[in-house]
PDB file of C-alpha atoms in Angstrom:
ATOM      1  CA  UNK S 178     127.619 -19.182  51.204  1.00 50.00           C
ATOM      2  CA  UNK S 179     130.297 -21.143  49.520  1.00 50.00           C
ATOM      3  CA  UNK S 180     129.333 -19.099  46.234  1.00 50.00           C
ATOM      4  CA  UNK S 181     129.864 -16.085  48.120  1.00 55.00           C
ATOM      5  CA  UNK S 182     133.643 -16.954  48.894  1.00 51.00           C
ATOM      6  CA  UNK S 183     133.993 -18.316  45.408  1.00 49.00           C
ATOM      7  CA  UNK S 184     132.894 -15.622  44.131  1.00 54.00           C
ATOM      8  CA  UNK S 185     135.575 -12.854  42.498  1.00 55.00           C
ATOM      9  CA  UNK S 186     135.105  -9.662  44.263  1.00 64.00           C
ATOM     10  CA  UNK S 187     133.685  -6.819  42.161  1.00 63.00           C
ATOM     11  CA  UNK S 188     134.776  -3.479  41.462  1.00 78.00           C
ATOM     12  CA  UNK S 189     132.590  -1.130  43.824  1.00 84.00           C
ATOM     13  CA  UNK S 190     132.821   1.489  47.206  1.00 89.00           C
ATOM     14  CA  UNK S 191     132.748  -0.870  49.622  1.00 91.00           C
ATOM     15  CA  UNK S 192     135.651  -2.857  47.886  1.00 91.00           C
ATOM     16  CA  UNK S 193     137.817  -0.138  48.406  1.00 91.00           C
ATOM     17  CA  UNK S 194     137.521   0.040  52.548  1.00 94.00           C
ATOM     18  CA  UNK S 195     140.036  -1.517  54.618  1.00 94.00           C
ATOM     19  CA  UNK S 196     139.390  -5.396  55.514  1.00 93.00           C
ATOM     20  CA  UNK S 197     140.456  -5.223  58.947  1.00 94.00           C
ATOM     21  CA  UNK S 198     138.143  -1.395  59.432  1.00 95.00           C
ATOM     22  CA  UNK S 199     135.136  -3.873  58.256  1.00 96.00           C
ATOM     23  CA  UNK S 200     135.644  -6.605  60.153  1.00 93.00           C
ATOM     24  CA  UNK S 201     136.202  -4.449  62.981  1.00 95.00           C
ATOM     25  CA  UNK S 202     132.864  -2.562  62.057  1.00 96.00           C
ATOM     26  CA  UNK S 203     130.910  -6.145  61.449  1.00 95.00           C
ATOM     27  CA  UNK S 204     132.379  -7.488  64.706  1.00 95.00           C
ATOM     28  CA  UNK S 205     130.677  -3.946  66.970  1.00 96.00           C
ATOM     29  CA  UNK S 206     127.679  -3.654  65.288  1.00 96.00           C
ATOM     30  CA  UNK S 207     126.843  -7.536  65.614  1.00 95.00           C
ATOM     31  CA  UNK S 208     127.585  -7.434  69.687  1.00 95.00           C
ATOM     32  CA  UNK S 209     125.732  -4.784  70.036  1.00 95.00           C
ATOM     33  CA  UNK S 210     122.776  -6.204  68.253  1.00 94.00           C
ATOM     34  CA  UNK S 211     123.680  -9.342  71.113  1.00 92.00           C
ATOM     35  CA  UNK S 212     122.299  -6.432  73.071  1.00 93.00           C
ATOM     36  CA  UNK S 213     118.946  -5.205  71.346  1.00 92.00           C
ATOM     37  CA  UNK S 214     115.711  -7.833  72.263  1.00 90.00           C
ATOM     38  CA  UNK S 215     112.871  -5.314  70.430  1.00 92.00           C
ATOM     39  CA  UNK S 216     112.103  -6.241  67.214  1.00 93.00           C
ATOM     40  CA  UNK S 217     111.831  -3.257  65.634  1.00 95.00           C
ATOM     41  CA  UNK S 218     115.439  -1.701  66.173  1.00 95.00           C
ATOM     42  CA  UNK S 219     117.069  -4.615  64.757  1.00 96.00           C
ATOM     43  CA  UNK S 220     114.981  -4.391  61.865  1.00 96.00           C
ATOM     44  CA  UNK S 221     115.324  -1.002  61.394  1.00 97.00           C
ATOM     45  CA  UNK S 222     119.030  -1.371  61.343  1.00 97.00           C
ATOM     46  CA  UNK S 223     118.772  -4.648  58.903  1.00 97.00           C
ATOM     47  CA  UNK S 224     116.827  -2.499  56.516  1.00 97.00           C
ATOM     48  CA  UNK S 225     119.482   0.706  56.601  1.00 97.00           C
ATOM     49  CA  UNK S 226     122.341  -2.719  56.174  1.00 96.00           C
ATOM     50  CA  UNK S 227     120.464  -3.729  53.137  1.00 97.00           C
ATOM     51  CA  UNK S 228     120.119  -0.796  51.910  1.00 96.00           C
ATOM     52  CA  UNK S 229     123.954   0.024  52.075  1.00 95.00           C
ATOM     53  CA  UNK S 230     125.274  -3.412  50.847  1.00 95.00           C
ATOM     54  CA  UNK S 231     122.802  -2.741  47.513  1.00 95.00           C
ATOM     55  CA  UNK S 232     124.422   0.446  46.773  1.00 95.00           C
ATOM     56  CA  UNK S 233     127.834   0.450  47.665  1.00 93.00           C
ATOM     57  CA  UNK S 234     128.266  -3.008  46.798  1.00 92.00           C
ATOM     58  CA  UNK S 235     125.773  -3.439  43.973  1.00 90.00           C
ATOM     59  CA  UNK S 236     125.528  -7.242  44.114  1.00 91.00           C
ATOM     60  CA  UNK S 237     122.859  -8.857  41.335  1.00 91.00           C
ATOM     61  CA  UNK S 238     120.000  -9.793  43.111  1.00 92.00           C
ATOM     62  CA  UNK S 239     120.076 -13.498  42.476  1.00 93.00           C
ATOM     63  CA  UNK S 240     123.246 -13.225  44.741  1.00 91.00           C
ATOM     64  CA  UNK S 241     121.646 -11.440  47.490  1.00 93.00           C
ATOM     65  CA  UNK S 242     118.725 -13.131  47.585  1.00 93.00           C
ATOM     66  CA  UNK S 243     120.661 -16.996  47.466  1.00 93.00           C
ATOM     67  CA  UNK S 244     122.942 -15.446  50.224  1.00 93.00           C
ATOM     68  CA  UNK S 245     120.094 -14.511  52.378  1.00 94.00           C
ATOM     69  CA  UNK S 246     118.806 -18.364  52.360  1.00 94.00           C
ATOM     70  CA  UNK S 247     120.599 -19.576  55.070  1.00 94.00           C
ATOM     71  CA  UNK S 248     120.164 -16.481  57.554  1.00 96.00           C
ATOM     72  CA  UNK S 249     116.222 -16.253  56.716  1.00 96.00           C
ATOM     73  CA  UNK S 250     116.115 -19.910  57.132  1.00 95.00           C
ATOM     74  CA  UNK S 251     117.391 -19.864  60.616  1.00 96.00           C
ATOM     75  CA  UNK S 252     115.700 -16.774  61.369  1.00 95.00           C
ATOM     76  CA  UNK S 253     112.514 -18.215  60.649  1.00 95.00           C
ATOM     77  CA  UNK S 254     112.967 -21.691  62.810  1.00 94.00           C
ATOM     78  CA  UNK S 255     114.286 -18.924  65.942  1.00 94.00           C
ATOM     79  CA  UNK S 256     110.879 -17.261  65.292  1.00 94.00           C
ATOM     80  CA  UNK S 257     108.511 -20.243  65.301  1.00 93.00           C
ATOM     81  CA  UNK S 258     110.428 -22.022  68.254  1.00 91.00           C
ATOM     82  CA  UNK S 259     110.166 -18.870  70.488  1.00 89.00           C
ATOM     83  CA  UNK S 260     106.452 -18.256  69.185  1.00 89.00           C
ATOM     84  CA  UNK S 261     105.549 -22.004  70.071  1.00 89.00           C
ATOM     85  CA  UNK S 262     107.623 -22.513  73.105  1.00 86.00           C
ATOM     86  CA  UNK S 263     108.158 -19.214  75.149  1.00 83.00           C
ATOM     87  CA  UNK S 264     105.402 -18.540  77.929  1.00 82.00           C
ATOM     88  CA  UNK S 265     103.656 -15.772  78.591  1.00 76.00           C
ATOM     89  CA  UNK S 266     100.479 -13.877  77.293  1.00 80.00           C
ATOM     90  CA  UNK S 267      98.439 -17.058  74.947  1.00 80.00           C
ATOM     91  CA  UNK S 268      97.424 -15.231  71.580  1.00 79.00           C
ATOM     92  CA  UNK S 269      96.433 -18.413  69.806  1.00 79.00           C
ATOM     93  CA  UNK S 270      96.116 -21.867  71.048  1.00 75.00           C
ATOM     94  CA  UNK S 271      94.930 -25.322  69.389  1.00 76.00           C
ATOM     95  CA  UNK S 272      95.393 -27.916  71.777  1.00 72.00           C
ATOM     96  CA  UNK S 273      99.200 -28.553  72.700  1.00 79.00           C
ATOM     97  CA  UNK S 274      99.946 -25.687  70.331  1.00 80.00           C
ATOM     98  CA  UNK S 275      99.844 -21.884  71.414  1.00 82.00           C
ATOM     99  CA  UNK S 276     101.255 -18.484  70.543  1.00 83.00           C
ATOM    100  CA  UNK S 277     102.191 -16.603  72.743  1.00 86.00           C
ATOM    101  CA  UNK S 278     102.745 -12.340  72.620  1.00 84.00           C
ATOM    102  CA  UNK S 279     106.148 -12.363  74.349  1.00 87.00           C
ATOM    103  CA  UNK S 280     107.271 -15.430  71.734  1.00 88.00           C
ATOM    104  CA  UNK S 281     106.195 -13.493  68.811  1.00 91.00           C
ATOM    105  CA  UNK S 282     108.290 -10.768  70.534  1.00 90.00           C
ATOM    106  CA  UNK S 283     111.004 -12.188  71.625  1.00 91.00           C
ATOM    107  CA  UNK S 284     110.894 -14.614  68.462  1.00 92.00           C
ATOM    108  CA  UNK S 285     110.834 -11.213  66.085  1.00 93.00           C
ATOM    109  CA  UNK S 286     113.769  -9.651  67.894  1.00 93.00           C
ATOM    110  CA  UNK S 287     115.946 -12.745  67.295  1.00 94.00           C
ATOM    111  CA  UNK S 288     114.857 -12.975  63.703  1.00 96.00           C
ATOM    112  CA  UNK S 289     115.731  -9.953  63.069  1.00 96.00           C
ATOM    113  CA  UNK S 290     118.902 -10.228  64.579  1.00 95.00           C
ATOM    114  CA  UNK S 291     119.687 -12.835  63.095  1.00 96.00           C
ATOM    115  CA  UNK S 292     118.776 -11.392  59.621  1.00 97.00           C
ATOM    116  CA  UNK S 293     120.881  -7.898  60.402  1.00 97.00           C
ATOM    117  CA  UNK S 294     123.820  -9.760  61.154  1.00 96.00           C
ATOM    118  CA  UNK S 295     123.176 -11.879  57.967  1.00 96.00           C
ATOM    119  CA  UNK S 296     123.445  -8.744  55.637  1.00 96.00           C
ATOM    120  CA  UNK S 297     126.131  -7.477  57.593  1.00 96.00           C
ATOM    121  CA  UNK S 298     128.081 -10.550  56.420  1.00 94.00           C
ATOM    122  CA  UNK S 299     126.925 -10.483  53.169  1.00 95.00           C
ATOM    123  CA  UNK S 300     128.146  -7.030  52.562  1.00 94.00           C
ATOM    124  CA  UNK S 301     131.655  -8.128  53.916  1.00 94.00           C
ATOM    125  CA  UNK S 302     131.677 -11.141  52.279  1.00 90.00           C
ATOM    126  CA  UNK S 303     130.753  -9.703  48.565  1.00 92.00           C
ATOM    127  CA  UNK S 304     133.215  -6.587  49.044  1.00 92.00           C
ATOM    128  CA  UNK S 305     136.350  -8.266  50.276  1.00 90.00           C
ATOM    129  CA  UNK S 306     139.165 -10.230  48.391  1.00 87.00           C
ATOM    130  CA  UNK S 307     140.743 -12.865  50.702  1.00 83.00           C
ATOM    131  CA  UNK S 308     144.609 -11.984  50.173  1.00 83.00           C
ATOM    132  CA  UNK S 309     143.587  -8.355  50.899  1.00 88.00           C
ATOM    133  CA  UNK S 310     142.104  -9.414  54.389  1.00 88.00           C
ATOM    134  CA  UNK S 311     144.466 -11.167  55.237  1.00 86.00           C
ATOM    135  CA  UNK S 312     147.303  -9.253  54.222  1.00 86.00           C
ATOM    136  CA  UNK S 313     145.125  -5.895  56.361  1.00 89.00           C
ATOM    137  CA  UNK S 314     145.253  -7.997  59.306  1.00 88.00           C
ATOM    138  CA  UNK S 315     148.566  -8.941  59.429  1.00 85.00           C
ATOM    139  CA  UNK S 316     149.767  -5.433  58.557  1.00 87.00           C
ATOM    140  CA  UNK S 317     146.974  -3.448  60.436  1.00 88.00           C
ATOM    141  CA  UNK S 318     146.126  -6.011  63.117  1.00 85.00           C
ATOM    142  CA  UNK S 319     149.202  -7.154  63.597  1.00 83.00           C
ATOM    143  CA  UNK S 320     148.138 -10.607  63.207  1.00 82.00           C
ATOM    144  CA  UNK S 321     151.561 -13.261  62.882  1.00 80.00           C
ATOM    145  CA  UNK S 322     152.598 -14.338  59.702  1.00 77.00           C
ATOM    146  CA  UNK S 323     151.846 -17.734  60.612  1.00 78.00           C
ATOM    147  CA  UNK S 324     148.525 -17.535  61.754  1.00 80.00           C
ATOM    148  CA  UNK S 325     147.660 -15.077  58.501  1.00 80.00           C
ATOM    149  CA  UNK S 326     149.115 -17.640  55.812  1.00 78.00           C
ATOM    150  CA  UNK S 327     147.340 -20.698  57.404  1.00 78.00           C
ATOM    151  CA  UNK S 328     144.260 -19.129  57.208  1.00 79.00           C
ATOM    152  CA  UNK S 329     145.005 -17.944  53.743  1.00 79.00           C
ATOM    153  CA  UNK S 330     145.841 -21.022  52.536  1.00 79.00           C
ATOM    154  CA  UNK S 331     142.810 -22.737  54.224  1.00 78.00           C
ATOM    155  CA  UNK S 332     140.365 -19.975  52.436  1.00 76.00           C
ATOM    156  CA  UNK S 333     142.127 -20.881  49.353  1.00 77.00           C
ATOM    157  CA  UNK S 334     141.270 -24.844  49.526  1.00 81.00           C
ATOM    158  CA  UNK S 335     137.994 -23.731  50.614  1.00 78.00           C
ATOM    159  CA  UNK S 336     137.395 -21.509  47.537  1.00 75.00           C
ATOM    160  CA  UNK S 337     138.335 -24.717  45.845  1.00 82.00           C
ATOM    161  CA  UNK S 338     136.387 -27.397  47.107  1.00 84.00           C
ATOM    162  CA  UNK S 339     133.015 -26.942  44.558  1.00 83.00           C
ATOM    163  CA  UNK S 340     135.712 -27.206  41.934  1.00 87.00           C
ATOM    164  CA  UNK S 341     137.279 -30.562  43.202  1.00 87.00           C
ATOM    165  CA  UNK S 342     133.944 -32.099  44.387  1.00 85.00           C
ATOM    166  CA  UNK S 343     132.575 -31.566  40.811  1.00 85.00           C
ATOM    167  CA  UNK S 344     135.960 -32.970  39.539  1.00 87.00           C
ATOM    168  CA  UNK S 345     135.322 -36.166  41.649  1.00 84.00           C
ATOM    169  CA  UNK S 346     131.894 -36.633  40.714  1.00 82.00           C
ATOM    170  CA  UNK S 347     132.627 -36.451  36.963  1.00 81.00           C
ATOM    171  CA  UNK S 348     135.460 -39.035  37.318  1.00 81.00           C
ATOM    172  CA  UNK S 349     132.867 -41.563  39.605  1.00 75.00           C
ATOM    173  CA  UNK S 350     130.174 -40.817  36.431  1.00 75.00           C
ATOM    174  CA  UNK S 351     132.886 -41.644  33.960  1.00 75.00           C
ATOM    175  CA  UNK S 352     133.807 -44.786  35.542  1.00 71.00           C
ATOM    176  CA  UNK S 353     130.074 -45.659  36.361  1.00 65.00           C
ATOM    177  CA  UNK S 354     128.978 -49.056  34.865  1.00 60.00           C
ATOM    178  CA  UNK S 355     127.055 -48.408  32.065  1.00 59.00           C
ATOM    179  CA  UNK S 356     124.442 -51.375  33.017  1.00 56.00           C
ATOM    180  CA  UNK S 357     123.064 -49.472  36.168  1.00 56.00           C
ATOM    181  CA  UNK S 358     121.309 -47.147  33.489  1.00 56.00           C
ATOM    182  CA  UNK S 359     123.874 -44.963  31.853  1.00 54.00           C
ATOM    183  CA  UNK S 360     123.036 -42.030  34.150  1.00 58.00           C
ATOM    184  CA  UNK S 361     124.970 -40.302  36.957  1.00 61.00           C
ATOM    185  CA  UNK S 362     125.708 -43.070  40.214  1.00 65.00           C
ATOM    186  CA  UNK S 363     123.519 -41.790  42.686  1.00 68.00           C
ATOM    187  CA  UNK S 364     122.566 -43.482  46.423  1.00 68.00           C
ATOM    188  CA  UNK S 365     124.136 -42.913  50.181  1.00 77.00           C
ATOM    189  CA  UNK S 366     127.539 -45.568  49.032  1.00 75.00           C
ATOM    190  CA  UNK S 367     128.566 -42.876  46.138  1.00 73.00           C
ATOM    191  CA  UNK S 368     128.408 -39.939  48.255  1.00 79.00           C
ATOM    192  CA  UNK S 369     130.147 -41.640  50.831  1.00 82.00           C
ATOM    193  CA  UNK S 370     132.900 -42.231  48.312  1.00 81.00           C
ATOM    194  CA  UNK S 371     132.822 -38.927  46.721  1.00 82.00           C
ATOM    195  CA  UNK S 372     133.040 -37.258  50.328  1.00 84.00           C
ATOM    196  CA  UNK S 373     135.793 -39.690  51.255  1.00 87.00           C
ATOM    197  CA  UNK S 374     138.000 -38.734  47.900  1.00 87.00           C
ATOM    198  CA  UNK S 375     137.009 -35.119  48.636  1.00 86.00           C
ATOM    199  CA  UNK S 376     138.314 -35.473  52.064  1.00 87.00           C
ATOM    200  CA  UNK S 377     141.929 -37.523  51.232  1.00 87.00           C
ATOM    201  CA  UNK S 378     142.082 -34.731  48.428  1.00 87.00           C
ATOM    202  CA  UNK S 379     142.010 -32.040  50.826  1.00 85.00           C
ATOM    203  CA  UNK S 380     144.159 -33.377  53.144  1.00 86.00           C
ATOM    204  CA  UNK S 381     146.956 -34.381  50.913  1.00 88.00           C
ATOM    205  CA  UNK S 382     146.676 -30.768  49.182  1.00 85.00           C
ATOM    206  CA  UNK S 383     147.194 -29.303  53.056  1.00 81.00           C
ATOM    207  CA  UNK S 384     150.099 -31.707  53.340  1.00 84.00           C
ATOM    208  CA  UNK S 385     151.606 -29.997  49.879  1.00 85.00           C
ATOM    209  CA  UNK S 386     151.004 -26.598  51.007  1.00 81.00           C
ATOM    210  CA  UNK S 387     151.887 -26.456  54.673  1.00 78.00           C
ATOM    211  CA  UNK S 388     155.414 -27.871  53.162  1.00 81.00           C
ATOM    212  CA  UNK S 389     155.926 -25.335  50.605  1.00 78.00           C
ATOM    213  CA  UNK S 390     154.977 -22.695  53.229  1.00 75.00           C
ATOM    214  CA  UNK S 391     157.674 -23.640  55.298  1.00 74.00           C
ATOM    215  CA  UNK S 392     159.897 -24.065  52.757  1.00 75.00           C
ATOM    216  CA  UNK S 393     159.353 -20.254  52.065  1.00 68.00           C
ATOM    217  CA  UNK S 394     160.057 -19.523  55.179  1.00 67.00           C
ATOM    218  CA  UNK S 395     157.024 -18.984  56.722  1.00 68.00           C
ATOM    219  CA  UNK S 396     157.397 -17.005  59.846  1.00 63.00           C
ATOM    220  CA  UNK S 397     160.744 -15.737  59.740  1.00 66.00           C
ATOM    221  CA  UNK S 398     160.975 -11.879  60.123  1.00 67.00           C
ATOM    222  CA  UNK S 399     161.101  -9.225  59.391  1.00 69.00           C
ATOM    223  CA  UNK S 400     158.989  -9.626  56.432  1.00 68.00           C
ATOM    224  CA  UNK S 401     157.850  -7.546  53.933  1.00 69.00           C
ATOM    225  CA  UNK S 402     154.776  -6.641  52.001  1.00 69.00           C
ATOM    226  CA  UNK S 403     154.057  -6.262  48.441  1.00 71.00           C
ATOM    227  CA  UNK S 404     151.089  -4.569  48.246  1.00 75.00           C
ATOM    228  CA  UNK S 405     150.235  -2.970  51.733  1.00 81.00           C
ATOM    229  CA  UNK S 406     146.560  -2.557  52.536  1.00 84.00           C
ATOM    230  CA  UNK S 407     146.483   0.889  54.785  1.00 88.00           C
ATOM    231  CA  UNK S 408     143.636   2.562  56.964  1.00 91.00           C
ATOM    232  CA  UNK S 409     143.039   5.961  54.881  1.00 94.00           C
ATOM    233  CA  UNK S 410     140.729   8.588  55.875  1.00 95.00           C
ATOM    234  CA  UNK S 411     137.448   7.648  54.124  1.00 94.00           C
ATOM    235  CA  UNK S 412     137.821   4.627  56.361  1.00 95.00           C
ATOM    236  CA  UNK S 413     137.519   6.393  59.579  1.00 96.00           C
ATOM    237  CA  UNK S 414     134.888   8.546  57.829  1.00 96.00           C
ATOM    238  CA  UNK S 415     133.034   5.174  56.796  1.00 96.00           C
ATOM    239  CA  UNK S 416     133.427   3.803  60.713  1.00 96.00           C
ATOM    240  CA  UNK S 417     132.055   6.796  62.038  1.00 96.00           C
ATOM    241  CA  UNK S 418     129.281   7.396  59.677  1.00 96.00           C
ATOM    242  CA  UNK S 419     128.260   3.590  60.492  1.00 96.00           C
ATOM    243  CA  UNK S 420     128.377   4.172  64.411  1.00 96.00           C
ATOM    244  CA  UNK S 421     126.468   7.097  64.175  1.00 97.00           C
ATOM    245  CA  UNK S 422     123.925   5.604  62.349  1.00 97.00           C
ATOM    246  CA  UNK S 423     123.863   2.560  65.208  1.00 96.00           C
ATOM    247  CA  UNK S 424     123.817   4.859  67.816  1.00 96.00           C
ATOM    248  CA  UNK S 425     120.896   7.432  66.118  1.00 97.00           C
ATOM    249  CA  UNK S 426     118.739   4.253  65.411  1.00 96.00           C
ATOM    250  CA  UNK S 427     118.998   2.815  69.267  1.00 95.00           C
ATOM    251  CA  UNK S 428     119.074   6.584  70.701  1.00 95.00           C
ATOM    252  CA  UNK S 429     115.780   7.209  68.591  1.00 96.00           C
ATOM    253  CA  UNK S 430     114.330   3.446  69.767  1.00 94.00           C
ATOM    254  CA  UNK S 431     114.723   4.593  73.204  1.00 93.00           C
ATOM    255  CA  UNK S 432     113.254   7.761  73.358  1.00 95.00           C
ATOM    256  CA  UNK S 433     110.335   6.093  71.274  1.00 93.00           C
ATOM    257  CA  UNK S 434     109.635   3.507  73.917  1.00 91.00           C
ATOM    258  CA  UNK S 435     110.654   0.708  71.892  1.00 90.00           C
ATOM    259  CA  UNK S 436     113.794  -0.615  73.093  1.00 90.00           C
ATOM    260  CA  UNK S 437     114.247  -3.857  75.012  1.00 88.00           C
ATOM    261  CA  UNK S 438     117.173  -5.246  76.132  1.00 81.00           C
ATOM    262  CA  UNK S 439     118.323  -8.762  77.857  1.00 79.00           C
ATOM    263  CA  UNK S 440     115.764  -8.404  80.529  1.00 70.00           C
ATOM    264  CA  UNK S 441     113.214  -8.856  78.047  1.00 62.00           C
ATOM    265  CA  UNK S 442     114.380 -12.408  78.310  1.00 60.00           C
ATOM    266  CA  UNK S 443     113.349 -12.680  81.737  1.00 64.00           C
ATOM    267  CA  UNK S 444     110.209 -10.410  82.053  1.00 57.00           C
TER     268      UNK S 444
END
C-alpha cells in the first residue's frame, strides 16, 4: 500500500470527484457491506467496484494487482479460519480437520467483504492527491485547520519514508566493512539499526515541521484557501449513481433469495 500513497495521482474521471464526496461514498458503501453476510452480494458489488476503478481510474495492472495483495491475503486467512473453525453442516472432515457448509458460507461472505472494501480503497487511494483531500475536508467538511495540517504533514513523512529507509540502508552499505564479504550488511542487528535511524529520522523531521507549522500560524482564523476543492454537480450525480447501484444489487439479492444478514452469524 505504501506504493499506492507514493504514488503521483494520474490524470483520469475519478481524479476529478470531490475527496471528501468519496470518502463519504467509501465510508456508506463499506458499513453497509458490515451489513451483507451472503457471499454472493458482496461479490457482486466487488466485481461492479472493480470494474469502475479500471475504467475511470485506469490504473496499470501491475498496480492493481500488487494493491490487491494485502486485501486477498487477509481475505483468504478469514475464509480458511471460518471454513475450519465455524460449526455447522460437516462437508469434509480428516480427523481434527473439517469443513463445514455454513464456514464456507460465512467464510465467502467475509472474503468477499473484505475484498469489496479492498477495491473500494484502491479506487480512492489511486484517484486522490493528498493536499486535495485534505484541503476538501477542511473546506467541505469543515474539518479544523489544525487537525487537517497534522494529518497533512503526517501523509507527507509517510509518502517519504521508502525514500529515507533506502537512504539509510545505502549509508549502513557504504560504511559496511568490506571483510564481512563486500555485500549489503544483512542479519536482525542491521535492521534493528536501520529501523532505529528510520525512527530518530522521523521524529526529528516531526519536531522540524510541527515548529514551522506553528510558526505559520497554524490555526489562527479566518484562513483562506488557494485552490478551493468544491462539491459540483457531477459529484452528486456520481453519489447517486453509486447508491443506486448498492441499493439495485441488495434490492435484486433479496428478491432472489440470496441475502443474509447478521443473523447468519448466529443461525
Amino acid at each position: 500500500m505504501s506504493a499506492l500513497t507514493a504514488a503521483p495521482v494520474a490524470e483520469s474521471p475519478l481524479a476529478r470527484r470531490n475527496p471528501t464526496m468519496k470518502l463519504a461514498l467509501l465510508v456508506l458503501v463499506s458499513v453497509v457491506a458490515v451489513f451483507v453476510l451472503d457471499p454472493l452480494t458482496p461479490s457482486v458489488l466487488y466485481l461492479l467496484g472493480l470494474a469502475a476503478v479500471v475504467t475511470t481510474v485506469r490504473p496499470p495492472a501491475r498496480t492493481l494487482a500488487l494493491a490487491h495483495v494485502p486485501f486477498a491475503a487477509f481475505a483468504l486467512g478469514v475464509f480458511i479460519v471460518n471454513a475450519l473453525a465455524r460449526p455447522g453442516e460437516i462437508l469434509w472432515q480428516a480427523g481434527p480437520l473439517r469443513i463445514t457448509v455454513e464456514g464456507l458460507e460465512i467464510g465467502g461472505a467475509l472474503a468477499a467483504r473484505t475484498l469489496l472494501i479492498g477495491i473500494l480503497a484502491i479506487g480512492f487511494l489511486l484517484s486522490t492527491d493528498g493536499v486535495a483531500l485534505m484541503t476538501s475536508l477542511h473546506q467541505n467538511a469543515r474539518l479544523g485547520a489544525r487537525v487537517t495540517y497534522a494529518i497533512l504533514a503526517g501523509y507527507r513523512m509517510l509518502q517519504e519514508m521508502p525514500r529515507e529507509w533506502t537512504t539509510i540502508r545505502q549509508a549502513h552499505t557504504v560504511r559496511a566493512d568490506p571483510r564481512d564479504g563486500g555485500g549489503p550488511p544483512r542479519g536482525p542487528r542491521h535492521l534493528g539499526g536501520v529501523i532505529f535511524t528510520l525512527l530518530v529520522v522521523s521524529v526529528r523531521k516531526g519536531e522540524r515541521m510541527a515548529q514551522a507549522l506553528e510558526s505559520r500560524g497554524l490555526g489562527l482564523e479566518p484562513r483562506t484557501t488557494w485552490r478551493p476543492v468544491r462539491v459540483t454537480g457531477a459529484d452528486w450525480a456520481m453519489a447517486g449513481a453509486v447508491a443506486a447501484v448498492v441499493a439495485l444489487v441488495i434490492g435484486a439479492s433479496a428478491w432472489l433469495g440470496y441475502l443474509e444478514g447478521p443473523s447468519a452469524l448466529f443461525g
